Every structure is written in structure tokens, then in C-alpha cells.
Short mmCIF file of C-alpha atoms in Angstrom, two decimals:
data_model
loop_
_atom_site.label_atom_id
_atom_site.label_comp_id
_atom_site.label_asym_id
_atom_site.label_seq_id
_atom_site.Cartn_x
_atom_site.Cartn_y
_atom_site.Cartn_z
CA MET M 261 -138.69 -167.79 -122.97
CA ASN M 262 -140.64 -168.90 -119.48
CA THR M 263 -137.99 -167.18 -117.55
CA THR M 264 -137.60 -163.91 -115.51
CA ALA M 265 -134.04 -164.02 -116.05
CA ARG M 266 -132.83 -160.81 -118.16
CA TRP M 267 -132.00 -161.57 -121.87
CA PRO M 268 -128.22 -160.82 -122.59
CA GLU M 269 -127.71 -157.31 -124.91
CA TYR M 270 -125.45 -155.68 -126.94
CA SER M 271 -125.67 -152.21 -127.83
CA PHE M 272 -123.78 -150.77 -130.77
CA GLY M 273 -124.35 -147.18 -129.88
CA HIS M 274 -126.03 -144.34 -130.90
CA GLY M 275 -126.22 -142.10 -134.18
CA GLY M 276 -124.07 -144.88 -136.22
CA PRO M 277 -124.69 -146.79 -139.59
CA VAL M 278 -126.93 -150.09 -139.13
CA PRO M 279 -124.43 -152.92 -138.26
CA THR M 280 -123.32 -154.93 -140.61
CA LEU M 281 -123.69 -158.83 -141.11
CA THR M 282 -120.50 -159.24 -139.48
CA ASP M 283 -121.16 -156.85 -136.67
CA ARG M 284 -124.09 -158.68 -135.77
CA VAL M 285 -122.51 -162.11 -135.53
CA ASN M 286 -119.64 -160.57 -133.40
CA ALA M 287 -121.88 -159.27 -131.10
CA LEU M 288 -123.30 -162.88 -130.47
CA SER M 289 -120.26 -164.14 -130.32
CA VAL M 290 -119.16 -161.84 -127.73
CA LEU M 291 -122.51 -162.80 -125.99
CA GLY M 292 -121.54 -166.27 -126.35
CA PHE M 293 -124.15 -167.50 -129.18
CA GLU M 294 -124.08 -167.72 -132.82
CA PRO M 295 -127.19 -168.02 -135.35
CA VAL M 296 -128.70 -171.26 -135.99
CA PRO M 297 -127.87 -172.56 -139.52
CA ASP M 298 -130.60 -171.16 -142.13
CA ALA M 299 -131.87 -169.00 -139.30
CA ALA M 300 -133.01 -165.54 -140.61
CA TRP M 301 -132.79 -161.38 -139.38
CA GLN M 302 -136.00 -160.43 -137.77
CA TRP M 303 -136.06 -156.29 -137.45
CA THR M 304 -138.50 -154.53 -135.17
CA GLU M 305 -138.86 -150.91 -134.84
CA ASP M 306 -139.49 -149.13 -131.34
CA SER M 307 -138.98 -145.16 -129.77
CA GLU M 308 -136.51 -144.42 -127.60
CA THR M 309 -139.77 -142.06 -125.91
CA PRO M 310 -142.82 -144.06 -125.90
CA PHE M 311 -145.96 -142.56 -127.41
CA ASP M 312 -143.85 -139.14 -128.42
CA PRO M 313 -143.62 -139.19 -132.62
CA SER M 314 -140.57 -137.42 -132.98
CA SER M 315 -138.40 -139.51 -130.47
CA PRO M 316 -135.31 -141.34 -132.06
CA VAL M 317 -136.68 -144.69 -133.64
CA LEU M 318 -134.47 -147.52 -132.08
CA LEU M 319 -133.78 -150.63 -134.51
CA ILE M 320 -134.04 -153.90 -132.49
CA ALA M 321 -132.54 -157.05 -134.72
CA ALA M 322 -132.90 -160.64 -133.29
CA ILE M 323 -132.02 -163.97 -134.73
CA ARG M 324 -132.94 -167.92 -133.40
CA VAL M 325 -129.54 -168.29 -131.76
CA ARG M 326 -127.61 -171.33 -130.32
CA SER M 327 -125.15 -171.29 -127.20
CA ARG M 328 -121.70 -171.56 -128.65
CA ALA M 329 -120.77 -173.75 -125.70
CA GLU M 330 -123.41 -176.34 -127.15
CA VAL M 331 -121.90 -176.47 -130.37
CA GLY M 332 -118.54 -177.43 -128.71
CA ALA M 333 -119.36 -179.84 -126.74
#
């Protein structure tokens, strides 16, 4: 927040099954983060092509995280 820096992203690919909790936590680990204790996942839908009702849906998951470097310090 309050930055122009790009947020880290991880893509599970198109057309596959919804990533499991383990898949999501592993992806966060690859990015150098882990969920904050007691944090809950939030889900948002978007479309691949804005304003096109026939566009494939993109499922975006978010959770509060902390840097794994901070935990080890």
C-alpha cells in the first residue's frame, strides 16, 4: 500500500482446478511470505476481458501475509 512498486504475483495457470490450501501456502512461500496467524482468505472474481460477459472468469485470492525474513529474524 502507498507504493508504486509492483506486488508479487504467482499464477497457477489457466483452466486447472482451484488451488488447494497447501498449493496457496506453497506459492506464498515461493514469494517469500507466509499467512499472518488467524488470517482468512478473501476471494474476488474478475474477467479476462473487461466488460465482456462471455469472458473467462479469473479467481483472485488474497490473504494478509508477513515476510518470512521477518519471522526468522
